[in-house]
């Protein structure tokens, strides 16, 4: 795996000891922020915050990414697995409800090593927060450690997935991954305070001009999994970024009509406990500063 990486569905075969792969990362862990984070779903953020570790790099690199400054793989600081294990414990001591691994996909081997170096146990759940483009082999590495999967389901149509993420096989790959996640984490479980202790949240960000694709995703998910196997989170916070000259159709926020039509479809299909966002709810805090000041 280290000499010919195939840990994610890109299977780009890079020797990460001497080069960086499609995900923009080599063998070293690069992280841009580790801090209490209050902008996930309420069952993850709770009152004290989620202990989020934002890793640099990404195996999708969506053209509209809100975290572009770190998803390309640059920035951040190199930390060892031992240092990462210390960060986990500091976040736990700071009161985090969970350890929230933000796009761990390309670092599962290193995270497993960090977890093996903990000098005291983690008593809070580990959240695997990813874009949904996961391999079975990658997910298996952390299956005994992860309690909650917070995963995306971005596209149904392969043409959209190819255009915006260069991953024509996104939907099939993400559904296969979701099956693994449901197998490993089971049905949603909460503590007495409503914090998720196990299970899967499936996030979907509604994109401008793509409401039909969003509704298609909901129909497919219901047909495949029903409406109670996971918790649905419908997101409206899409915000155009500066690099979208070649994607003019994405150069606007979504409309109320677009979001409400997707929401209505979700409710009609029976996703009655879905998390929903006010369309005007995009806040700068959703994208925290990745300036190294946030390494706890
Ligand atoms: S994790 Fe990175 S290096 Fe490994 S296969 Fe995926 S894109 Fe390539």
mmCIF file of C-alpha atoms and ligand atoms in Angstrom:
data_model
loop_
_atom_site.group_PDB
_atom_site.id
_atom_site.type_symbol
_atom_site.label_atom_id
_atom_site.label_comp_id
_atom_site.label_asym_id
_atom_site.label_seq_id
_atom_site.Cartn_x
_atom_site.Cartn_y
_atom_site.Cartn_z
ATOM 1 C CA UNK A 1 0.000 0.000 0.000
ATOM 2 C CA UNK A 2 2.812 2.405 0.826
ATOM 3 C CA UNK A 3 4.798 1.656 -2.326
ATOM 4 C CA UNK A 4 1.801 1.549 -4.654
ATOM 5 C CA UNK A 5 -1.142 3.238 -3.006
ATOM 6 C CA UNK A 6 -4.586 1.802 -3.682
ATOM 7 C CA UNK A 7 -6.226 2.843 -0.455
ATOM 8 C CA UNK A 8 -9.001 4.824 -2.145
ATOM 9 C CA UNK A 9 -11.058 4.164 -5.294
ATOM 10 C CA UNK A 10 -8.680 6.273 -7.409
ATOM 11 C CA UNK A 11 -6.132 3.472 -6.992
ATOM 12 C CA UNK A 12 -3.582 5.776 -8.547
ATOM 13 C CA UNK A 13 -0.661 3.519 -7.619
ATOM 14 C CA UNK A 14 1.552 6.309 -6.314
ATOM 15 C CA UNK A 15 4.539 5.520 -4.138
ATOM 16 C CA UNK A 16 3.663 7.990 -1.403
ATOM 17 C CA UNK A 17 7.128 7.742 0.184
ATOM 18 C CA UNK A 18 8.594 9.567 -2.792
ATOM 19 C CA UNK A 19 5.671 11.415 -4.359
ATOM 20 C CA UNK A 20 2.116 12.618 -3.826
ATOM 21 C CA UNK A 21 -0.928 10.890 -5.259
ATOM 22 C CA UNK A 22 -4.089 12.245 -6.848
ATOM 23 C CA UNK A 23 -5.163 13.172 -3.311
ATOM 24 C CA UNK A 24 -2.208 15.536 -3.039
ATOM 25 C CA UNK A 25 -0.592 13.725 -0.131
ATOM 26 C CA UNK A 26 2.460 11.615 0.483
ATOM 27 C CA UNK A 27 3.221 9.362 3.424
ATOM 28 C CA UNK A 28 3.343 12.162 6.041
ATOM 29 C CA UNK A 29 0.180 13.272 7.799
ATOM 30 C CA UNK A 30 -0.590 16.927 7.065
ATOM 31 C CA UNK A 31 -3.272 18.587 9.188
ATOM 32 C CA UNK A 32 -4.502 22.177 8.998
ATOM 33 C CA UNK A 33 -6.657 22.451 12.066
ATOM 34 C CA UNK A 34 -7.589 20.543 15.204
ATOM 35 C CA UNK A 35 -10.128 22.266 17.401
ATOM 36 C CA UNK A 36 -13.609 22.122 18.838
ATOM 37 C CA UNK A 37 -16.029 22.559 15.938
ATOM 38 C CA UNK A 38 -19.640 23.613 16.336
ATOM 39 C CA UNK A 39 -20.991 23.459 12.784
ATOM 40 C CA UNK A 40 -21.766 19.813 12.213
ATOM 41 C CA UNK A 41 -25.224 18.318 12.690
ATOM 42 C CA UNK A 42 -26.534 18.864 16.275
ATOM 43 C CA UNK A 43 -26.134 15.178 17.167
ATOM 44 C CA UNK A 44 -22.413 15.533 16.383
ATOM 45 C CA UNK A 45 -21.569 19.043 17.592
ATOM 46 C CA UNK A 46 -23.737 18.960 20.721
ATOM 47 C CA UNK A 47 -23.151 21.780 23.186
ATOM 48 C CA UNK A 48 -19.396 21.398 23.664
ATOM 49 C CA UNK A 49 -18.370 20.854 20.071
ATOM 50 C CA UNK A 50 -16.965 18.093 17.938
ATOM 51 C CA UNK A 51 -13.223 17.431 18.196
ATOM 52 C CA UNK A 52 -12.448 18.043 14.545
ATOM 53 C CA UNK A 53 -9.119 17.262 12.927
ATOM 54 C CA UNK A 54 -8.987 18.724 9.411
ATOM 55 C CA UNK A 55 -6.544 16.790 7.239
ATOM 56 C CA UNK A 56 -4.997 18.242 4.102
ATOM 57 C CA UNK A 57 -5.626 16.561 0.760
ATOM 58 C CA UNK A 58 -8.679 14.922 -0.740
ATOM 59 C CA UNK A 59 -9.372 12.151 -3.230
ATOM 60 C CA UNK A 60 -12.296 13.974 -4.859
ATOM 61 C CA UNK A 61 -11.252 17.639 -5.246
ATOM 62 C CA UNK A 62 -14.727 18.827 -6.232
ATOM 63 C CA UNK A 63 -14.549 22.012 -8.305
ATOM 64 C CA UNK A 64 -16.830 23.811 -5.847
ATOM 65 C CA UNK A 65 -14.969 22.712 -2.690
ATOM 66 C CA UNK A 66 -15.325 25.186 0.171
ATOM 67 C CA UNK A 67 -12.065 23.939 1.731
ATOM 68 C CA UNK A 68 -9.919 24.273 -1.376
ATOM 69 C CA UNK A 69 -6.986 25.772 0.447
ATOM 70 C CA UNK A 70 -6.393 22.438 2.174
ATOM 71 C CA UNK A 71 -8.133 19.881 -0.054
ATOM 72 C CA UNK A 72 -5.441 20.227 -2.721
ATOM 73 C CA UNK A 73 -3.015 18.710 -0.234
ATOM 74 C CA UNK A 74 -0.808 21.708 0.475
ATOM 75 C CA UNK A 75 -0.713 23.864 3.564
ATOM 76 C CA UNK A 76 -1.114 22.556 7.056
ATOM 77 C CA UNK A 77 1.661 21.103 9.103
ATOM 78 C CA UNK A 78 3.243 17.675 9.194
ATOM 79 C CA UNK A 79 2.425 15.676 12.304
ATOM 80 C CA UNK A 80 3.545 12.219 13.309
ATOM 81 C CA UNK A 81 1.118 9.456 14.281
ATOM 82 C CA UNK A 82 2.248 9.947 17.894
ATOM 83 C CA UNK A 83 1.477 13.669 17.703
ATOM 84 C CA UNK A 84 -1.905 12.866 16.188
ATOM 85 C CA UNK A 85 -2.643 10.529 19.084
ATOM 86 C CA UNK A 86 -1.794 13.372 21.498
ATOM 87 C CA UNK A 87 -4.118 15.707 19.584
ATOM 88 C CA UNK A 88 -6.949 13.187 19.965
ATOM 89 C CA UNK A 89 -6.406 13.108 23.730
ATOM 90 C CA UNK A 90 -6.210 16.909 23.972
ATOM 91 C CA UNK A 91 -9.499 17.250 22.125
ATOM 92 C CA UNK A 92 -11.045 14.715 24.489
ATOM 93 C CA UNK A 93 -9.704 16.643 27.502
ATOM 94 C CA UNK A 94 -11.076 19.871 26.027
ATOM 95 C CA UNK A 95 -14.563 18.378 26.253
ATOM 96 C CA UNK A 96 -15.133 17.261 22.667
ATOM 97 C CA UNK A 97 -18.139 15.005 22.262
ATOM 98 C CA UNK A 98 -16.278 12.958 19.669
ATOM 99 C CA UNK A 99 -13.161 12.833 17.487
ATOM 100 C CA UNK A 100 -14.197 14.044 14.046
ATOM 101 C CA UNK A 101 -11.774 12.947 11.307
ATOM 102 C CA UNK A 102 -12.452 15.355 8.444
ATOM 103 C CA UNK A 103 -11.611 13.517 5.250
ATOM 104 C CA UNK A 104 -9.543 10.682 6.670
ATOM 105 C CA UNK A 105 -9.794 8.585 3.471
ATOM 106 C CA UNK A 106 -6.176 8.961 2.337
ATOM 107 C CA UNK A 107 -4.779 8.701 5.887
ATOM 108 C CA UNK A 108 -6.494 5.601 7.260
ATOM 109 C CA UNK A 109 -3.218 3.723 7.670
ATOM 110 C CA UNK A 110 -1.593 6.614 9.528
ATOM 111 C CA UNK A 111 -4.704 7.158 11.686
ATOM 112 C CA UNK A 112 -4.704 3.469 12.617
ATOM 113 C CA UNK A 113 -1.099 3.865 13.704
ATOM 114 C CA UNK A 114 -1.987 6.965 15.744
ATOM 115 C CA UNK A 115 -4.769 5.096 17.501
ATOM 116 C CA UNK A 116 -2.316 2.311 18.373
ATOM 117 C CA UNK A 117 -0.073 4.882 20.099
ATOM 118 C CA UNK A 118 -2.689 6.369 22.457
ATOM 119 C CA UNK A 119 -1.230 6.586 25.963
ATOM 120 C CA UNK A 120 -4.735 6.459 27.438
ATOM 121 C CA UNK A 121 -8.017 5.293 25.935
ATOM 122 C CA UNK A 122 -10.369 7.423 23.956
ATOM 123 C CA UNK A 123 -13.754 7.238 25.614
ATOM 124 C CA UNK A 124 -15.555 9.346 23.021
ATOM 125 C CA UNK A 125 -16.769 8.059 19.640
ATOM 126 C CA UNK A 126 -14.721 8.454 16.489
ATOM 127 C CA UNK A 127 -16.521 10.042 13.533
ATOM 128 C CA UNK A 128 -15.355 9.248 9.984
ATOM 129 C CA UNK A 129 -16.304 12.391 8.044
ATOM 130 C CA UNK A 130 -15.778 11.827 4.333
ATOM 131 C CA UNK A 131 -16.894 12.550 0.785
ATOM 132 C CA UNK A 132 -18.320 9.083 0.230
ATOM 133 C CA UNK A 133 -15.734 8.020 -2.373
ATOM 134 C CA UNK A 134 -14.291 5.184 -0.320
ATOM 135 C CA UNK A 135 -12.869 1.754 -1.011
ATOM 136 C CA UNK A 136 -13.869 -1.346 0.932
ATOM 137 C CA UNK A 137 -10.197 -1.916 1.808
ATOM 138 C CA UNK A 138 -9.801 1.585 3.213
ATOM 139 C CA UNK A 139 -12.947 1.407 5.308
ATOM 140 C CA UNK A 140 -11.953 -1.971 6.699
ATOM 141 C CA UNK A 141 -8.777 -0.581 8.247
ATOM 142 C CA UNK A 142 -10.667 1.592 10.744
ATOM 143 C CA UNK A 143 -13.849 -0.461 11.043
ATOM 144 C CA UNK A 144 -13.176 -1.459 14.654
ATOM 145 C CA UNK A 145 -12.377 2.122 15.652
ATOM 146 C CA UNK A 146 -15.075 4.197 13.974
ATOM 147 C CA UNK A 147 -18.462 4.554 15.653
ATOM 148 C CA UNK A 148 -20.144 7.085 13.369
ATOM 149 C CA UNK A 149 -19.842 7.637 9.627
ATOM 150 C CA UNK A 150 -20.670 11.115 8.386
ATOM 151 C CA UNK A 151 -20.586 10.585 4.658
ATOM 152 C CA UNK A 152 -21.663 12.409 1.517
ATOM 153 C CA UNK A 153 -23.868 11.220 -1.298
ATOM 154 C CA UNK A 154 -23.029 13.884 -3.846
ATOM 155 C CA UNK A 155 -24.352 12.773 -7.233
ATOM 156 C CA UNK A 156 -26.580 10.166 -8.826
ATOM 157 C CA UNK A 157 -25.673 10.885 -12.444
ATOM 158 C CA UNK A 158 -22.230 9.876 -13.536
ATOM 159 C CA UNK A 159 -21.971 12.827 -15.970
ATOM 160 C CA UNK A 160 -22.341 15.250 -13.058
ATOM 161 C CA UNK A 161 -19.876 13.280 -10.934
ATOM 162 C CA UNK A 162 -17.372 13.337 -13.764
ATOM 163 C CA UNK A 163 -17.808 17.043 -14.480
ATOM 164 C CA UNK A 164 -17.538 18.250 -10.905
ATOM 165 C CA UNK A 165 -15.352 15.613 -9.235
ATOM 166 C CA UNK A 166 -13.680 13.671 -12.041
ATOM 167 C CA UNK A 167 -15.265 10.481 -10.697
ATOM 168 C CA UNK A 168 -17.788 9.024 -13.128
ATOM 169 C CA UNK A 169 -18.184 5.963 -10.893
ATOM 170 C CA UNK A 170 -19.039 8.073 -7.843
ATOM 171 C CA UNK A 171 -22.581 6.848 -7.195
ATOM 172 C CA UNK A 172 -21.865 3.115 -7.456
ATOM 173 C CA UNK A 173 -18.722 3.515 -5.371
ATOM 174 C CA UNK A 174 -20.458 5.604 -2.706
ATOM 175 C CA UNK A 175 -23.363 3.155 -2.432
ATOM 176 C CA UNK A 176 -20.957 0.235 -1.995
ATOM 177 C CA UNK A 177 -19.160 2.236 0.681
ATOM 178 C CA UNK A 178 -22.438 3.108 2.374
ATOM 179 C CA UNK A 179 -23.322 -0.583 2.589
ATOM 180 C CA UNK A 180 -20.032 -1.210 4.412
ATOM 181 C CA UNK A 181 -20.613 1.720 6.747
ATOM 182 C CA UNK A 182 -24.094 0.473 7.642
ATOM 183 C CA UNK A 183 -22.679 -3.003 8.214
ATOM 184 C CA UNK A 184 -19.959 -1.681 10.527
ATOM 185 C CA UNK A 185 -21.888 1.014 12.421
ATOM 186 C CA UNK A 186 -25.460 -0.284 12.403
ATOM 187 C CA UNK A 187 -28.582 1.774 12.900
ATOM 188 C CA UNK A 188 -28.349 5.251 14.444
ATOM 189 C CA UNK A 189 -27.826 5.185 18.217
ATOM 190 C CA UNK A 190 -27.957 8.199 20.536
ATOM 191 C CA UNK A 191 -27.126 8.857 24.146
ATOM 192 C CA UNK A 192 -29.583 10.446 26.551
ATOM 193 C CA UNK A 193 -28.548 13.888 25.361
ATOM 194 C CA UNK A 194 -29.265 13.118 21.713
ATOM 195 C CA UNK A 195 -25.625 12.771 20.691
ATOM 196 C CA UNK A 196 -24.949 10.113 18.102
ATOM 197 C CA UNK A 197 -22.922 7.227 19.521
ATOM 198 C CA UNK A 198 -23.109 4.968 16.502
ATOM 199 C CA UNK A 199 -24.574 4.868 13.023
ATOM 200 C CA UNK A 200 -24.433 6.716 9.742
ATOM 201 C CA UNK A 201 -25.402 10.209 8.634
ATOM 202 C CA UNK A 202 -25.725 10.673 4.871
ATOM 203 C CA UNK A 203 -25.228 14.252 3.780
ATOM 204 C CA UNK A 204 -26.379 15.682 0.503
ATOM 205 C CA UNK A 205 -25.507 19.198 -0.623
ATOM 206 C CA UNK A 206 -28.030 20.548 -3.112
ATOM 207 C CA UNK A 207 -26.194 22.111 -6.058
ATOM 208 C CA UNK A 208 -27.466 24.917 -8.319
ATOM 209 C CA UNK A 209 -29.420 23.504 -11.247
ATOM 210 C CA UNK A 210 -29.192 19.940 -9.913
ATOM 211 C CA UNK A 211 -32.411 19.446 -7.964
ATOM 212 C CA UNK A 212 -33.511 16.585 -10.204
ATOM 213 C CA UNK A 213 -30.281 14.763 -9.432
ATOM 214 C CA UNK A 214 -30.851 15.397 -5.720
ATOM 215 C CA UNK A 215 -34.345 13.942 -5.909
ATOM 216 C CA UNK A 216 -33.057 10.961 -7.877
ATOM 217 C CA UNK A 217 -30.542 10.283 -5.100
ATOM 218 C CA UNK A 218 -33.336 10.281 -2.514
ATOM 219 C CA UNK A 219 -35.407 7.825 -4.542
ATOM 220 C CA UNK A 220 -32.439 5.516 -5.040
ATOM 221 C CA UNK A 221 -31.434 5.639 -1.373
ATOM 222 C CA UNK A 222 -34.942 4.814 -0.243
ATOM 223 C CA UNK A 223 -35.192 1.923 -2.716
ATOM 224 C CA UNK A 224 -31.839 0.523 -1.579
ATOM 225 C CA UNK A 225 -31.835 1.191 2.163
ATOM 226 C CA UNK A 226 -35.254 2.439 3.295
ATOM 227 C CA UNK A 227 -35.568 5.630 5.300
ATOM 228 C CA UNK A 228 -34.435 4.658 8.788
ATOM 229 C CA UNK A 229 -31.131 2.833 8.272
ATOM 230 C CA UNK A 230 -29.276 6.168 8.386
ATOM 231 C CA UNK A 231 -29.995 9.796 9.238
ATOM 232 C CA UNK A 232 -30.325 12.081 6.224
ATOM 233 C CA UNK A 233 -28.882 15.604 6.255
ATOM 234 C CA UNK A 234 -29.973 17.905 3.424
ATOM 235 C CA UNK A 235 -27.623 20.837 3.043
ATOM 236 C CA UNK A 236 -28.371 24.166 1.398
ATOM 237 C CA UNK A 237 -25.124 25.974 2.142
ATOM 238 C CA UNK A 238 -23.591 25.838 -1.335
ATOM 239 C CA UNK A 239 -21.585 29.017 -1.874
ATOM 240 C CA UNK A 240 -19.845 29.816 -5.190
ATOM 241 C CA UNK A 241 -16.070 29.934 -5.000
ATOM 242 C CA UNK A 242 -13.759 32.107 -7.093
ATOM 243 C CA UNK A 243 -12.482 29.403 -9.429
ATOM 244 C CA UNK A 244 -15.683 28.554 -11.269
ATOM 245 C CA UNK A 245 -15.057 30.335 -14.596
ATOM 246 C CA UNK A 246 -15.433 27.027 -16.430
ATOM 247 C CA UNK A 247 -18.561 26.139 -14.483
ATOM 248 C CA UNK A 248 -20.813 29.193 -14.883
ATOM 249 C CA UNK A 249 -23.875 27.171 -13.925
ATOM 250 C CA UNK A 250 -22.442 26.890 -10.394
ATOM 251 C CA UNK A 251 -21.847 30.594 -9.983
ATOM 252 C CA UNK A 252 -24.874 31.271 -7.780
ATOM 253 C CA UNK A 253 -26.500 30.132 -4.552
ATOM 254 C CA UNK A 254 -29.368 27.670 -4.805
ATOM 255 C CA UNK A 255 -32.875 29.120 -4.808
ATOM 256 C CA UNK A 256 -35.573 28.510 -2.212
ATOM 257 C CA UNK A 257 -37.538 26.673 -4.890
ATOM 258 C CA UNK A 258 -34.641 24.309 -5.544
ATOM 259 C CA UNK A 259 -34.044 23.492 -1.901
ATOM 260 C CA UNK A 260 -37.710 23.251 -0.979
ATOM 261 C CA UNK A 261 -38.470 20.914 -3.871
ATOM 262 C CA UNK A 262 -35.721 18.545 -2.669
ATOM 263 C CA UNK A 263 -36.890 18.857 0.915
ATOM 264 C CA UNK A 264 -40.499 18.158 -0.083
ATOM 265 C CA UNK A 265 -39.352 15.060 -1.962
ATOM 266 C CA UNK A 266 -37.437 13.856 1.098
ATOM 267 C CA UNK A 267 -40.451 14.292 3.347
ATOM 268 C CA UNK A 268 -42.805 12.689 0.795
ATOM 269 C CA UNK A 269 -40.472 9.695 0.625
ATOM 270 C CA UNK A 270 -40.540 9.315 4.409
ATOM 271 C CA UNK A 271 -37.197 10.814 5.501
ATOM 272 C CA UNK A 272 -39.101 12.451 8.337
ATOM 273 C CA UNK A 273 -36.162 12.918 10.721
ATOM 274 C CA UNK A 274 -33.832 14.482 8.139
ATOM 275 C CA UNK A 275 -31.686 17.388 9.217
ATOM 276 C CA UNK A 276 -32.511 20.455 7.156
ATOM 277 C CA UNK A 277 -30.774 23.809 6.822
ATOM 278 C CA UNK A 278 -32.290 27.227 6.390
ATOM 279 C CA UNK A 279 -31.295 28.285 2.882
ATOM 280 C CA UNK A 280 -29.769 31.454 4.328
ATOM 281 C CA UNK A 281 -27.792 29.563 6.918
ATOM 282 C CA UNK A 282 -24.366 29.514 5.239
ATOM 283 C CA UNK A 283 -22.007 31.044 7.750
ATOM 284 C CA UNK A 284 -18.288 31.780 7.581
ATOM 285 C CA UNK A 285 -17.785 29.478 10.560
ATOM 286 C CA UNK A 286 -18.714 26.491 8.392
ATOM 287 C CA UNK A 287 -15.305 27.031 6.821
ATOM 288 C CA UNK A 288 -12.993 27.665 9.767
ATOM 289 C CA UNK A 289 -9.563 29.249 9.363
ATOM 290 C CA UNK A 290 -6.924 26.773 8.221
ATOM 291 C CA UNK A 291 -4.082 28.881 9.482
ATOM 292 C CA UNK A 292 -2.382 26.457 11.879
ATOM 293 C CA UNK A 293 -3.586 28.521 14.815
ATOM 294 C CA UNK A 294 -6.258 25.884 15.221
ATOM 295 C CA UNK A 295 -3.906 22.996 16.011
ATOM 296 C CA UNK A 296 -4.912 22.444 19.601
HETATM 297 S S1 LIG B 1 -5.274 7.714 -1.303
HETATM 298 FE FE1 LIG B 1 -4.243 9.200 -2.674
HETATM 299 S S2 LIG B 1 -2.383 8.133 -3.352
HETATM 300 FE FE2 LIG B 1 -3.767 6.560 -2.525
HETATM 301 S S3 LIG B 1 -4.932 5.778 -4.271
HETATM 302 FE FE3 LIG B 1 -6.145 7.431 -3.381
HETATM 303 S S4 LIG B 1 -5.551 9.275 -4.507
HETATM 304 FE FE4 LIG B 1 -3.969 7.724 -4.908
#
